Tab-separated table of C-alpha atoms and ligand atoms in Angstrom:
chain	number	residue	atom	x	y	z
A	290	MET	CA	-0.872	-9.764	22.123
A	291	LYS	CA	0.286	-6.174	21.632
A	292	LYS	CA	-0.129	-5.158	18.025
A	293	ASP	CA	2.171	-3.181	15.768
A	294	PHE	CA	0.860	0.186	14.722
A	295	GLY	CA	1.385	2.063	11.470
A	296	LEU	CA	0.376	5.526	10.355
A	297	TYR	CA	-0.539	6.327	6.746
A	298	ILE	CA	-0.515	9.992	5.690
A	299	HIS	CA	-2.140	10.836	2.363
A	300	THR	CA	-1.048	13.614	-0.002
A	301	PRO	CA	-3.750	14.074	-2.640
A	302	PHE	CA	-1.716	16.234	-5.050
A	303	CYS	CA	0.096	15.330	-8.263
A	304	LEU	CA	1.818	17.121	-11.122
A	305	GLN	CA	-0.391	15.295	-13.616
A	306	ARG	CA	-3.088	12.645	-13.697
A	307	CYS	CA	-1.830	9.351	-15.065
A	308	HIS	CA	-4.457	7.748	-17.279
A	309	TYR	CA	-4.588	4.499	-15.309
A	310	CYS	CA	-4.681	5.918	-11.791
A	311	ASP	CA	-7.688	5.518	-9.534
A	312	PHE	CA	-6.209	7.020	-6.354
A	313	ALA	CA	-7.727	10.058	-4.633
A	314	THR	CA	-5.459	12.721	-6.053
A	315	PHE	CA	-5.742	15.986	-7.964
A	316	THR	CA	-3.403	18.154	-9.993
A	317	LEU	CA	-2.396	21.331	-8.196
A	318	GLU	CA	-4.438	23.291	-10.760
A	319	GLU	CA	-7.655	21.288	-10.369
A	320	ALA	CA	-7.518	20.936	-6.559
A	321	SER	CA	-10.018	23.206	-4.829
A	322	THR	CA	-7.467	23.966	-2.120
A	323	ASN	CA	-3.773	24.597	-1.624
A	324	ILE	CA	-1.180	22.410	0.068
A	325	ASP	CA	-0.789	24.689	3.132
A	326	ASP	CA	-4.508	24.515	3.939
A	327	TYR	CA	-4.557	20.768	3.435
A	328	ILE	CA	-1.636	20.239	5.832
A	329	ASN	CA	-3.356	22.436	8.423
A	330	TYR	CA	-6.467	20.224	8.344
A	331	LEU	CA	-4.342	17.089	8.365
A	332	CYS	CA	-2.665	18.300	11.560
A	333	ILE	CA	-6.041	19.047	13.151
A	334	GLU	CA	-7.090	15.487	12.322
A	335	ILE	CA	-3.904	14.129	13.940
A	336	LYS	CA	-4.486	16.223	17.063
A	337	LYS	CA	-8.147	15.299	17.473
A	338	GLY	CA	-7.779	11.664	16.444
A	339	SER	CA	-4.778	11.055	18.654
A	340	GLU	CA	-7.080	11.047	21.680
A	341	PHE	CA	-8.520	7.753	20.490
A	342	ILE	CA	-5.351	5.982	19.461
A	343	GLU	CA	-4.283	3.667	22.254
A	344	ASN	CA	-0.923	2.528	20.935
A	345	LYS	CA	1.148	5.551	19.934
A	346	LYS	CA	4.435	3.764	19.441
A	347	LEU	CA	4.903	3.911	15.699
A	348	ARG	CA	6.407	0.980	13.861
A	349	SER	CA	5.885	2.715	10.541
A	350	ILE	CA	4.938	6.049	9.016
A	351	TYR	CA	4.050	5.979	5.327
A	352	PHE	CA	3.661	9.162	3.291
A	353	GLY	CA	1.612	7.961	0.338
A	354	GLY	CA	-0.227	9.624	-2.466
A	355	GLY	CA	-0.612	11.187	-4.758
A	356	THR	CA	2.851	12.617	-4.800
A	357	PRO	CA	4.044	13.368	-1.255
A	358	SER	CA	7.452	14.411	-2.588
A	359	LEU	CA	5.668	17.618	-3.684
A	360	LEU	CA	5.322	18.668	-0.044
A	361	GLU	CA	7.817	21.230	1.191
A	362	LEU	CA	10.153	20.613	4.119
A	363	ALA	CA	8.087	22.934	6.271
A	364	HIS	CA	5.073	20.656	5.701
A	365	PHE	CA	6.966	17.599	6.873
A	366	GLU	CA	8.298	19.502	9.884
A	367	LYS	CA	4.791	20.572	10.816
A	368	ILE	CA	3.429	17.013	10.571
A	369	PHE	CA	6.276	15.480	12.610
A	370	LYS	CA	5.902	18.209	15.241
A	371	GLU	CA	2.159	17.581	15.472
A	372	LEU	CA	2.777	13.867	15.913
A	373	SER	CA	5.282	14.280	18.733
A	374	GLN	CA	3.180	16.938	20.475
A	375	ASN	CA	0.345	14.435	20.549
A	376	GLY	CA	2.344	11.610	22.056
A	377	PHE	CA	3.308	9.563	18.999
A	378	SER	CA	6.774	8.138	19.402
A	379	ARG	CA	9.377	6.841	16.988
A	380	ASP	CA	12.640	5.013	17.497
A	381	PRO	CA	15.514	4.329	15.075
A	382	GLN	CA	13.729	1.136	13.937
A	383	THR	CA	10.583	3.015	12.915
A	384	GLU	CA	10.280	2.820	9.145
A	385	VAL	CA	9.465	6.214	7.619
A	386	THR	CA	8.668	5.884	3.924
A	387	LEU	CA	8.080	8.604	1.368
A	388	GLU	CA	6.529	7.812	-2.011
A	389	ILE	CA	8.236	9.853	-4.673
A	390	ASN	CA	7.873	10.496	-8.380
A	391	PRO	CA	11.048	10.778	-10.460
A	392	ALA	CA	12.427	14.331	-10.715
A	393	THR	CA	10.609	15.679	-7.670
A	394	LEU	CA	13.475	15.599	-5.140
A	395	ASP	CA	16.967	17.047	-5.096
A	396	GLU	CA	19.996	16.342	-2.944
A	397	VAL	CA	19.360	19.183	-0.498
A	398	LYS	CA	15.827	18.001	0.174
A	399	ILE	CA	16.844	14.346	0.562
A	400	ARG	CA	19.503	15.319	3.118
A	401	ALA	CA	17.000	17.444	5.028
A	402	LEU	CA	14.390	14.666	4.951
A	403	LYS	CA	16.976	12.294	6.392
A	404	GLN	CA	17.439	14.714	9.303
A	405	LEU	CA	13.688	14.553	9.878
A	406	GLY	CA	13.816	10.759	10.012
A	407	VAL	CA	12.720	9.697	6.515
A	408	ASN	CA	14.637	6.451	5.991
A	409	ARG	CA	12.943	4.808	3.013
A	410	TYR	CA	11.753	5.922	-0.428
A	411	SER	CA	9.300	4.278	-2.766
A	412	VAL	CA	9.998	5.399	-6.319
A	413	GLY	CA	7.048	5.357	-8.712
A	414	ALA	CA	9.076	4.680	-11.843
A	415	GLN	CA	6.694	2.252	-13.634
A	416	THR	CA	8.764	1.782	-16.818
A	417	PHE	CA	11.832	3.192	-18.575
A	418	ASN	CA	10.164	2.953	-21.979
A	419	ALA	CA	9.461	6.425	-23.448
A	420	LYS	CA	6.529	5.226	-25.576
A	421	HIS	CA	4.782	3.605	-22.607
A	422	LEU	CA	5.501	6.527	-20.250
A	423	LYS	CA	3.807	8.847	-22.747
A	424	ASN	CA	0.879	6.507	-23.308
A	425	LEU	CA	0.267	6.282	-19.542
A	426	ASN	CA	0.519	10.100	-19.285
A	427	ARG	CA	3.522	10.047	-16.986
A	428	LYS	CA	5.251	13.406	-16.723
A	429	HIS	CA	8.808	12.183	-16.241
A	430	SER	CA	11.268	10.680	-18.695
A	431	ALA	CA	13.446	7.577	-18.312
A	432	LYS	CA	16.392	9.927	-17.742
A	433	ASP	CA	14.538	11.544	-14.836
A	434	THR	CA	14.109	8.099	-13.271
A	435	ILE	CA	17.760	7.222	-13.821
A	436	ASP	CA	18.851	10.543	-12.271
A	437	THR	CA	16.589	10.028	-9.243
A	438	LEU	CA	17.756	6.440	-8.694
A	439	SER	CA	21.400	7.523	-9.088
A	440	LEU	CA	20.919	10.276	-6.525
A	441	LEU	CA	19.266	7.919	-4.021
A	442	SER	CA	22.090	5.412	-4.511
A	443	GLU	CA	24.819	8.066	-4.119
A	444	LEU	CA	23.223	9.261	-0.891
A	445	ASP	CA	23.023	5.673	0.354
A	446	CYS	CA	19.221	5.743	0.685
A	447	ASN	CA	17.082	2.671	1.195
A	448	TYR	CA	14.595	2.613	-1.679
A	449	SER	CA	11.940	0.562	-3.364
A	450	PHE	CA	11.018	0.580	-7.061
A	451	ASP	CA	7.477	0.326	-8.490
A	452	LEU	CA	7.375	-1.467	-11.830
A	453	LEU	CA	4.139	-1.534	-13.819
A	454	PHE	CA	3.676	-4.349	-16.345
A	455	ALA	CA	1.151	-5.803	-18.815
A	456	LEU	CA	0.881	-2.349	-20.393
A	457	PRO	CA	-0.963	-1.771	-23.682
A	458	ASN	CA	1.209	-2.977	-26.575
A	459	GLN	CA	3.985	-3.995	-24.184
A	460	SER	CA	6.071	-6.938	-25.371
A	461	CYS	CA	8.021	-9.376	-23.220
A	462	GLU	CA	11.181	-7.945	-24.772
A	463	GLU	CA	10.280	-4.448	-23.585
A	464	LEU	CA	9.652	-5.743	-20.093
A	465	LYS	CA	13.059	-7.432	-20.141
A	466	GLU	CA	14.600	-4.086	-21.151
A	467	ASP	CA	12.989	-2.472	-18.088
A	468	LEU	CA	14.525	-5.174	-15.913
A	469	THR	CA	17.918	-4.666	-17.557
A	470	TYR	CA	17.788	-0.945	-16.721
A	471	LEU	CA	16.686	-1.747	-13.200
A	472	ASN	CA	19.641	-4.089	-12.768
A	473	LYS	CA	21.993	-1.144	-13.051
A	474	PHE	CA	20.659	-0.054	-9.679
A	475	ASN	CA	20.246	-1.924	-6.461
A	476	PRO	CA	16.887	-1.175	-4.863
A	477	SER	CA	16.377	-3.124	-1.662
A	478	HIS	CA	12.744	-3.708	-2.608
A	479	ILE	CA	10.793	-4.020	-5.863
A	480	SER	CA	7.013	-3.967	-6.346
A	481	PRO	CA	5.964	-5.270	-9.756
A	482	TYR	CA	2.335	-4.283	-10.242
A	483	TYR	CA	0.091	-5.798	-12.862
A	484	LEU	CA	-1.732	-2.865	-14.513
A	485	THR	CA	-5.288	-3.064	-13.188
A	486	LEU	CA	-8.068	-1.165	-14.946
A	487	PRO	CA	-11.865	-1.045	-14.997
A	488	THR	CA	-13.355	-3.189	-17.779
A	489	ASN	CA	-14.168	-0.411	-20.223
A	490	HIS	CA	-11.012	1.636	-19.742
A	491	PHE	CA	-9.442	2.793	-23.034
A	492	LEU	CA	-6.016	1.521	-21.958
A	493	ASN	CA	-7.359	-2.033	-22.092
A	494	ILE	CA	-7.050	-1.931	-25.872
A	495	ASN	CA	-4.112	-4.053	-27.040
A	496	ARG	CA	-3.192	-5.329	-23.590
A	497	PRO	CA	-1.070	-8.502	-23.690
A	498	GLN	CA	-3.020	-11.766	-23.908
A	499	GLU	CA	-3.489	-13.700	-20.666
A	500	GLU	CA	-0.749	-16.215	-21.492
A	501	ASP	CA	1.679	-13.352	-22.181
A	502	GLU	CA	0.761	-11.696	-18.900
A	503	ILE	CA	1.547	-14.938	-17.089
A	504	LYS	CA	4.789	-15.150	-19.043
A	505	MET	CA	5.629	-11.569	-18.022
A	506	PHE	CA	5.125	-12.333	-14.372
A	507	GLY	CA	7.350	-15.394	-14.808
A	508	ILE	CA	10.078	-13.232	-16.399
A	509	ILE	CA	9.961	-10.803	-13.472
A	510	TYR	CA	9.868	-13.583	-10.893
A	511	ASP	CA	12.832	-15.482	-12.347
A	512	GLU	CA	14.903	-12.344	-12.843
A	513	LEU	CA	14.344	-11.021	-9.333
A	514	LEU	CA	15.010	-14.342	-7.649
A	515	ASP	CA	18.159	-14.657	-9.712
A	516	LYS	CA	19.283	-11.250	-8.431
A	517	GLY	CA	18.853	-12.201	-4.768
A	518	TYR	CA	15.347	-10.907	-4.081
A	519	SER	CA	12.725	-13.055	-2.462
A	520	GLN	CA	9.024	-12.760	-3.005
A	521	TYR	CA	7.378	-12.158	0.357
A	522	GLU	CA	4.008	-11.084	-1.057
A	523	ILE	CA	2.302	-11.515	-4.440
A	524	SER	CA	3.534	-8.133	-5.759
A	525	ASN	CA	6.474	-7.473	-3.470
A	526	PHE	CA	10.056	-8.669	-3.585
A	527	SER	CA	12.848	-7.685	-1.225
A	528	LYS	CA	16.456	-8.266	-0.370
A	529	PRO	CA	16.888	-10.099	2.993
A	530	GLN	CA	15.413	-8.143	5.928
A	531	LYS	CA	14.267	-5.361	3.611
A	532	GLU	CA	10.570	-6.217	3.529
A	533	SER	CA	8.394	-3.142	3.942
A	534	LYS	CA	7.349	-2.950	7.592
A	535	HIS	CA	4.367	-0.870	6.561
A	536	ASN	CA	3.142	-3.439	4.041
A	537	LEU	CA	3.560	-6.170	6.638
A	538	ILE	CA	1.268	-4.258	8.988
A	539	TYR	CA	-1.473	-4.356	6.326
A	540	TRP	CA	-1.054	-8.058	5.614
A	541	THR	CA	-0.584	-9.453	9.105
A	542	ASP	CA	-3.673	-8.135	10.877
A	543	GLN	CA	-1.933	-5.227	12.615
A	544	ASP	CA	-3.447	-1.808	13.348
A	545	TYR	CA	-3.135	1.165	11.018
A	546	TRP	CA	-4.554	4.637	11.091
A	547	GLY	CA	-4.885	6.558	7.829
A	548	VAL	CA	-5.027	10.350	8.044
A	549	GLY	CA	-5.890	12.710	5.224
A	550	LEU	CA	-8.335	12.654	2.368
A	551	SER	CA	-9.799	9.204	1.589
A	552	SER	CA	-7.399	7.338	3.883
A	553	HIS	CA	-8.360	3.929	5.233
A	554	SER	CA	-7.974	2.682	8.788
A	555	TYR	CA	-8.249	-0.581	10.649
A	556	LEU	CA	-8.115	-0.540	14.412
A	557	SER	CA	-8.603	-3.542	16.615
A	558	ARG	CA	-10.619	-3.289	19.782
A	559	GLU	CA	-11.022	-5.721	22.636
A	560	ASN	CA	-14.159	-7.877	22.613
A	561	ASN	CA	-14.784	-7.452	18.917
A	562	PHE	CA	-13.077	-7.891	15.582
A	563	GLY	CA	-12.082	-4.274	15.174
A	564	VAL	CA	-13.326	-1.428	13.034
A	565	ARG	CA	-12.646	-0.333	9.486
A	566	PHE	CA	-13.384	3.085	8.074
A	567	SER	CA	-12.292	5.538	5.420
A	568	ASN	CA	-12.134	9.323	5.433
A	569	PRO	CA	-14.196	11.622	3.173
A	570	LYS	CA	-12.993	11.806	-0.419
A	571	THR	CA	-13.411	15.459	-1.389
A	572	PHE	CA	-11.526	18.399	0.093
A	573	GLN	CA	-14.680	20.159	1.220
A	574	SER	CA	-16.197	17.090	2.865
A	575	TYR	CA	-12.868	16.238	4.497
A	576	TYR	CA	-12.388	19.791	5.806
A	577	ASP	CA	-15.989	19.932	7.066
A	578	TRP	CA	-15.593	16.601	8.803
A	579	VAL	CA	-12.295	17.548	10.468
A	580	SER	CA	-13.668	20.946	11.578
A	581	SER	CA	-16.905	19.673	13.042
A	582	TRP	CA	-15.502	16.574	14.712
A	583	GLN	CA	-16.050	16.904	18.444
A	584	PRO	CA	-13.769	15.222	20.982
A	585	LYS	CA	-16.782	13.320	22.283
A	586	ASP	CA	-17.082	11.577	18.894
A	587	SER	CA	-14.825	8.614	19.089
A	588	LEU	CA	-12.873	7.470	16.093
A	589	ILE	CA	-14.269	4.031	16.731
A	590	ASN	CA	-17.849	5.161	16.880
A	591	ASP	CA	-18.016	7.889	14.270
A	592	ARG	CA	-20.838	7.056	11.911
A	593	ARG	CA	-20.085	10.130	9.826
A	594	VAL	CA	-16.881	8.597	8.552
A	595	GLU	CA	-17.496	6.876	5.234
A	596	ASN	CA	-17.806	3.097	5.184
A	597	PHE	CA	-17.570	2.846	8.949
A	598	GLU	CA	-17.902	-0.807	9.873
A	599	ILE	CA	-17.664	-2.676	13.128
A	600	LEU	CA	-16.447	-5.987	11.813
A	601	ASN	CA	-18.217	-9.202	12.628
A	602	GLN	CA	-16.468	-12.544	12.683
A	603	ALA	CA	-17.231	-13.372	9.055
A	604	GLN	CA	-15.866	-10.058	7.769
A	605	SER	CA	-12.834	-10.301	9.966
A	606	LEU	CA	-12.080	-13.872	8.866
A	607	THR	CA	-12.457	-12.811	5.217
A	608	ASP	CA	-9.988	-9.941	5.667
A	609	TYR	CA	-7.636	-12.203	7.579
A	610	CYS	CA	-7.574	-14.888	4.870
A	611	HIS	CA	-7.294	-12.428	1.967
A	612	THR	CA	-4.387	-10.546	3.513
A	613	PHE	CA	-2.396	-13.466	4.912
A	614	LEU	CA	-2.823	-15.432	1.690
A	615	ARG	CA	-1.125	-12.582	-0.197
A	616	MET	CA	1.982	-13.382	1.814
A	617	LYS	CA	4.439	-16.103	0.933
A	618	GLN	CA	4.192	-17.410	4.512
A	619	GLY	CA	0.416	-17.796	4.128
A	620	ILE	CA	-1.877	-18.614	7.046
A	621	ALA	CA	-0.578	-20.367	10.155
A	622	PHE	CA	-3.168	-22.773	11.580
A	623	ASP	CA	-2.340	-22.098	15.237
A	624	GLN	CA	-2.643	-18.306	14.787
A	625	LEU	CA	-5.948	-18.771	12.998
A	626	VAL	CA	-7.184	-20.865	15.936
A	627	ASP	CA	-5.991	-18.179	18.376
A	628	LYS	CA	-8.051	-15.511	16.685
A	629	PHE	CA	-11.136	-17.387	15.437
A	630	GLY	CA	-11.274	-20.652	17.349
A	631	PRO	CA	-10.828	-24.263	16.187
A	632	GLN	CA	-14.182	-24.521	14.404
A	633	ARG	CA	-13.602	-21.603	12.030
A	634	ALA	CA	-9.966	-22.556	11.502
A	635	GLY	CA	-11.106	-26.087	10.608
A	636	GLN	CA	-13.604	-24.618	8.165
A	637	VAL	CA	-10.837	-22.684	6.387
A	638	TRP	CA	-8.694	-25.835	6.154
A	639	GLN	CA	-11.679	-27.779	4.762
A	640	ILE	CA	-12.218	-25.194	2.035
A	641	ALA	CA	-8.531	-25.332	1.168
A	642	GLU	CA	-8.768	-29.115	0.932
A	643	SER	CA	-11.833	-28.909	-1.287
A	644	ILE	CA	-9.986	-26.731	-3.840
A	645	SER	CA	-6.613	-28.423	-3.551
A	646	GLN	CA	-7.207	-30.282	-6.852
A	647	SER	CA	-7.080	-26.925	-8.638
A	648	GLY	CA	-3.415	-26.520	-7.770
A	649	TRP	CA	-4.103	-23.027	-6.432
A	650	VAL	CA	-3.098	-23.671	-2.831
A	651	VAL	CA	-0.492	-25.609	-0.886
A	652	LEU	CA	-1.819	-27.122	2.314
A	653	THR	CA	0.158	-28.614	5.182
A	654	PRO	CA	-1.195	-29.468	8.655
A	655	ASP	CA	0.078	-26.149	10.009
A	656	ARG	CA	0.223	-23.792	6.996
A	657	LEU	CA	-1.849	-22.766	4.007
A	658	PHE	CA	-0.407	-20.668	1.179
A	659	LEU	CA	-0.929	-19.887	-2.496
A	660	SER	CA	0.931	-21.814	-5.163
A	661	LYS	CA	2.524	-19.835	-8.007
A	662	LYS	CA	-0.565	-20.608	-10.101
A	663	GLY	CA	-2.774	-19.438	-7.224
A	664	GLN	CA	-0.872	-16.152	-7.037
A	665	MET	CA	-1.687	-15.440	-10.695
A	666	LEU	CA	-5.365	-16.152	-10.042
A	667	SER	CA	-5.507	-14.775	-6.525
A	668	ASN	CA	-8.829	-12.947	-6.933
A	669	GLN	CA	-10.486	-16.200	-7.994
A	670	VAL	CA	-8.906	-18.061	-5.078
A	671	PHE	CA	-9.986	-15.384	-2.596
A	672	LEU	CA	-13.636	-15.887	-3.586
A	673	ASN	CA	-13.424	-19.276	-1.878
A	674	PHE	CA	-12.274	-17.597	1.310
A	675	THR	CA	-14.983	-14.928	1.375
A	676	PHE	CA	-17.275	-15.634	4.276
A	677	ILE	CA	-19.591	-12.645	4.350
A	678	ASN	CA	-22.642	-14.660	3.285
A	679	LYS	CA	-21.525	-18.067	4.473
A	680	PHE	CA	-22.096	-17.625	8.175
A	681	ILE	CA	-22.981	-14.900	10.577
A	682	ARG	CA	-21.727	-14.297	14.023
B	806	LIG	C1	-0.503	5.401	-5.285
B	806	LIG	S1	0.717	5.281	-6.473
B	806	LIG	C2	1.673	6.637	-5.951
B	806	LIG	C3	3.050	6.657	-6.507
B	806	LIG	C4	3.465	7.850	-7.311
B	806	LIG	N1	2.543	8.912	-7.272
B	806	LIG	C5	3.683	7.468	-8.744
B	806	LIG	O1	2.716	7.300	-9.453
B	806	LIG	O2	4.816	7.369	-9.149
B	806	LIG	C6	1.628	3.880	-5.916
B	806	LIG	C7	1.844	2.835	-6.989
B	806	LIG	O3	0.625	2.226	-7.322
B	806	LIG	C8	0.766	1.631	-8.589
B	806	LIG	N2	-0.485	1.825	-9.328
B	806	LIG	C9	-1.189	2.958	-9.477
B	806	LIG	N3	-2.269	2.727	-10.266
B	806	LIG	C10	-2.236	1.425	-10.608
B	806	LIG	C11	-3.057	0.574	-11.421
B	806	LIG	N4	-4.142	1.044	-12.033
B	806	LIG	N5	-2.719	-0.729	-11.558
B	806	LIG	C12	-1.634	-1.207	-10.923
B	806	LIG	N6	-0.806	-0.470	-10.174
B	806	LIG	C13	-1.105	0.836	-10.020
B	806	LIG	C14	1.916	2.324	-9.304
B	806	LIG	O4	2.944	1.412	-9.577
B	806	LIG	C15	2.356	3.373	-8.301
B	806	LIG	O5	3.738	3.542	-8.278
B	807	LIG	S1	1.570	10.355	-10.175
B	807	LIG	FE1	0.976	8.477	-9.059
B	807	LIG	S2	-0.719	9.051	-7.714
B	807	LIG	FE2	-0.409	10.731	-9.218
B	807	LIG	S3	-1.863	10.299	-10.848
B	807	LIG	FE3	0.073	9.337	-11.414
B	807	LIG	S4	-0.067	7.231	-10.584
B	807	LIG	FE4	-1.659	8.423	-9.614
């Protein structure tokens, strides 16, 4: 079966560092490089890597970050030109998403980006509450977010909204206020993210209790369903036909290539379960790697890329279960058999049966998916579908 293919392009620059953020990104002041140089190396990576990409018909391009809305038009033009010169093709159905922070785009730039083919925005708004924005070290105000959303609406843009919840000292009432603000707009897609932090992080002080967190998710869920959204993945809700094509690539075992600092890739190959790798995480190591990469080094056999793994069956089955189970549609038995054979598929169904008393999963003869309770405890559920040490190829 021919797979869909998505391209992720990382921008590791931000105006500030939010206290909770663990992504590979630097403020413009602390970065040991400038944006022009970074884009030059990114384009070299596209040119060299393109030799090893078999399917160059793009279903999705995702500019993620960091804050890609900080890039200038000339940077986008350069990247798109590099892609087309190296055989990557787009059509009107190709989803081209740009992650943006409030107050980083104006009307002129949005119109120009549209000309270049950007047809979707993902707005990192997080909350409208001034106290929480400050506590998280966000640079923008609620008014900035409102202005940005108003502009996107006026220009008839397709956009998604990132909402962060379970914040320190956040009450259910404050979360409801965020949803009330959000209701004044009409994003086609909303991603409510539970604030995730390492155990000893200072922002863990005064987080809502577990039962309140569950209540918060319930508030979001009920409100969004009431407003015509459907939940197609644990943290993603969309209006009909407005699911993110890029997200779907990640969760349905399709191929993606990540270019730029720290980006992750998964590429399938015949006769094996595909490869996974991630790019170097510092500017110097990324630049050195891009510069020294010889055409004879294949992307799928480049041991100098960090975390390069040729997946075995157990790893592949683990990834498959963890990603498909994030989706509302869950795992389809016949597709599981197609990829892993009846024995492994039977094993997955047996595990599901053995934990069915917990109420975490819903099991039918042809489908397996998480219950609402299972979604809240997904990491615990996924442990049952982690096969790394259970069998080897
Ligand atoms: C990679 S960030 C980039 C978006 C953009 N720079 C911004 O912050 O507005 C994408 C989204 O990840 C989510 N995110 C970042 N750190 C998170 C964390 N520690 N826990 C949960 N969600 C997080 C935020 O909602 C954010 O909008
Ligand atoms: S703006 Fe976004 S990517 Fe940048 S530090 Fe904040 S959360 Fe992270």
